[in-house]
Structure formats: C-alpha cells, structure tokens
Amino acid sequence: MCFYATTFYKVHYACVACRVSFKQPAYPRREHRCPNCAGPLLCAGHDFAPPPRRDVRGWSVAAAVLGEGLRYEGRSGCGCGREPKYRPRTRAELRARRIAAEREGVALSETLSRPDPLTPVAVPTTSAGYVAD
C-alpha cells in the first residue's frame, strides 16, 4: 500500500436505501451515517462507481455485492494505476452468478468476484499433486 492511500485517498461509503454515495476518510473506530436517513453507510471501497440515483436496478446489484461483504477495490489497497477486481454491474450478471453458486455449492461472494461464473473453483492440492483434505 502506498503512502497516499493512508493519508489522502478517501473511501466511498454508500447508503443503498437512499441510493447515494459519499467519499469520506476511513476512520476505523467511527461509524459513518447517512445524512438523509441516519442509517449506517456501507464501506464500498476506493474504486466504487455508484450508479445514477434513478437506476434502481444498478443499485440493487450494488446492494447485493455490498451485502455479501465485498468491496470495490483494485488489486492494491489504493488503486494506484491497477485494474479493479471484477464485480457484476447488471442484474443478468448477478443472476448468472447466483445460479452458479447454487449449482457448485460455493459461497455467493466467491462467484461474485469471478469474471466468468462458469470458471471452475480451484481445488487446493498438496505439493505432491493430491487433493488436500
């Protein structure tokens, strides 16, 4: 993590109920509240691009991603020129990942972070090539 991430960059916080997003400093012991409804804000990460307020479908996808505990982050903590990790943007992408999660029996948060929902889950193996228990 670079110096700028800890001192200058603000983190996106989103209120799904009001469909608004704010950039605020990340204070670890402070609970961020929505100025509209006084509800708690969800930490969305450094690379969150909120949908327009009138885009109810886009906000429903963002709510599903944030509800699973995922954040919109790049591969580094500050996003210094790195590509952000994959997150679904449409309801069709979200639906495909929910179906894949049910079919494979894995957590939804894992399938939400994969660009292709049909990519098989990597099975951990030992150094000898056997499947780990």
PDB file of N, CA, C and O in Angstrom, residues 15 17-18 33-40:
ATOM      1  N   CYS A  15     -25.168   4.434   0.858  1.00  0.00           N
ATOM      2  CA  CYS A  15     -26.443   4.123   1.504  1.00  0.00           C
ATOM      3  C   CYS A  15     -27.343   3.566   0.415  1.00  0.00           C
ATOM      4  O   CYS A  15     -27.755   4.285  -0.504  1.00  0.00           O
ATOM      5  N   ALA A  17     -30.382   2.306   0.709  1.00  0.00           N
ATOM      6  CA  ALA A  17     -31.783   2.704   0.846  1.00  0.00           C
ATOM      7  C   ALA A  17     -32.047   4.054   0.175  1.00  0.00           C
ATOM      8  O   ALA A  17     -33.070   4.233  -0.489  1.00  0.00           O
ATOM      9  N   CYS A  18     -31.115   4.999   0.319  1.00  0.00           N
ATOM     10  CA  CYS A  18     -31.281   6.323  -0.285  1.00  0.00           C
ATOM     11  C   CYS A  18     -30.670   6.416  -1.676  1.00  0.00           C
ATOM     12  O   CYS A  18     -30.863   7.418  -2.366  1.00  0.00           O
ATOM     13  N   ARG A  33     -22.605   7.513   9.069  1.00  0.00           N
ATOM     14  CA  ARG A  33     -24.064   7.560   8.985  1.00  0.00           C
ATOM     15  C   ARG A  33     -24.502   8.336   7.752  1.00  0.00           C
ATOM     16  O   ARG A  33     -23.859   9.299   7.346  1.00  0.00           O
ATOM     17  N   CYS A  34     -25.619   7.936   7.177  1.00  0.00           N
ATOM     18  CA  CYS A  34     -26.196   8.623   6.029  1.00  0.00           C
ATOM     19  C   CYS A  34     -26.825   9.935   6.494  1.00  0.00           C
ATOM     20  O   CYS A  34     -27.592   9.943   7.463  1.00  0.00           O
ATOM     21  N   PRO A  35     -26.530  11.041   5.840  1.00  0.00           N
ATOM     22  CA  PRO A  35     -27.142  12.312   6.251  1.00  0.00           C
ATOM     23  C   PRO A  35     -28.623  12.404   5.913  1.00  0.00           C
ATOM     24  O   PRO A  35     -29.338  13.223   6.485  1.00  0.00           O
ATOM     25  N   ASN A  36     -29.119  11.539   5.018  1.00  0.00           N
ATOM     26  CA  ASN A  36     -30.530  11.581   4.644  1.00  0.00           C
ATOM     27  C   ASN A  36     -31.409  10.785   5.594  1.00  0.00           C
ATOM     28  O   ASN A  36     -32.419  11.283   6.085  1.00  0.00           O
ATOM     29  N   CYS A  37     -31.022   9.522   5.862  1.00  0.00           N
ATOM     30  CA  CYS A  37     -31.881   8.648   6.668  1.00  0.00           C
ATOM     31  C   CYS A  37     -31.263   8.279   8.015  1.00  0.00           C
ATOM     32  O   CYS A  37     -31.899   7.583   8.804  1.00  0.00           O
ATOM     33  N   ALA A  38     -30.058   8.694   8.281  1.00  0.00           N
ATOM     34  CA  ALA A  38     -29.320   8.408   9.518  1.00  0.00           C
ATOM     35  C   ALA A  38     -29.016   6.928   9.694  1.00  0.00           C
ATOM     36  O   ALA A  38     -28.662   6.482  10.772  1.00  0.00           O
ATOM     37  N   GLY A  39     -29.137   6.157   8.626  1.00  0.00           N
ATOM     38  CA  GLY A  39     -28.780   4.738   8.666  1.00  0.00           C
ATOM     39  C   GLY A  39     -27.279   4.560   8.475  1.00  0.00           C
ATOM     40  O   GLY A  39     -26.582   5.482   8.037  1.00  0.00           O
ATOM     41  N   PRO A  40     -26.757   3.393   8.781  1.00  0.00           N
ATOM     42  CA  PRO A  40     -25.321   3.177   8.607  1.00  0.00           C
ATOM     43  C   PRO A  40     -24.944   3.104   7.131  1.00  0.00           C
ATOM     44  O   PRO A  40     -25.679   2.559   6.312  1.00  0.00           O
TER      45      PRO A  40
END
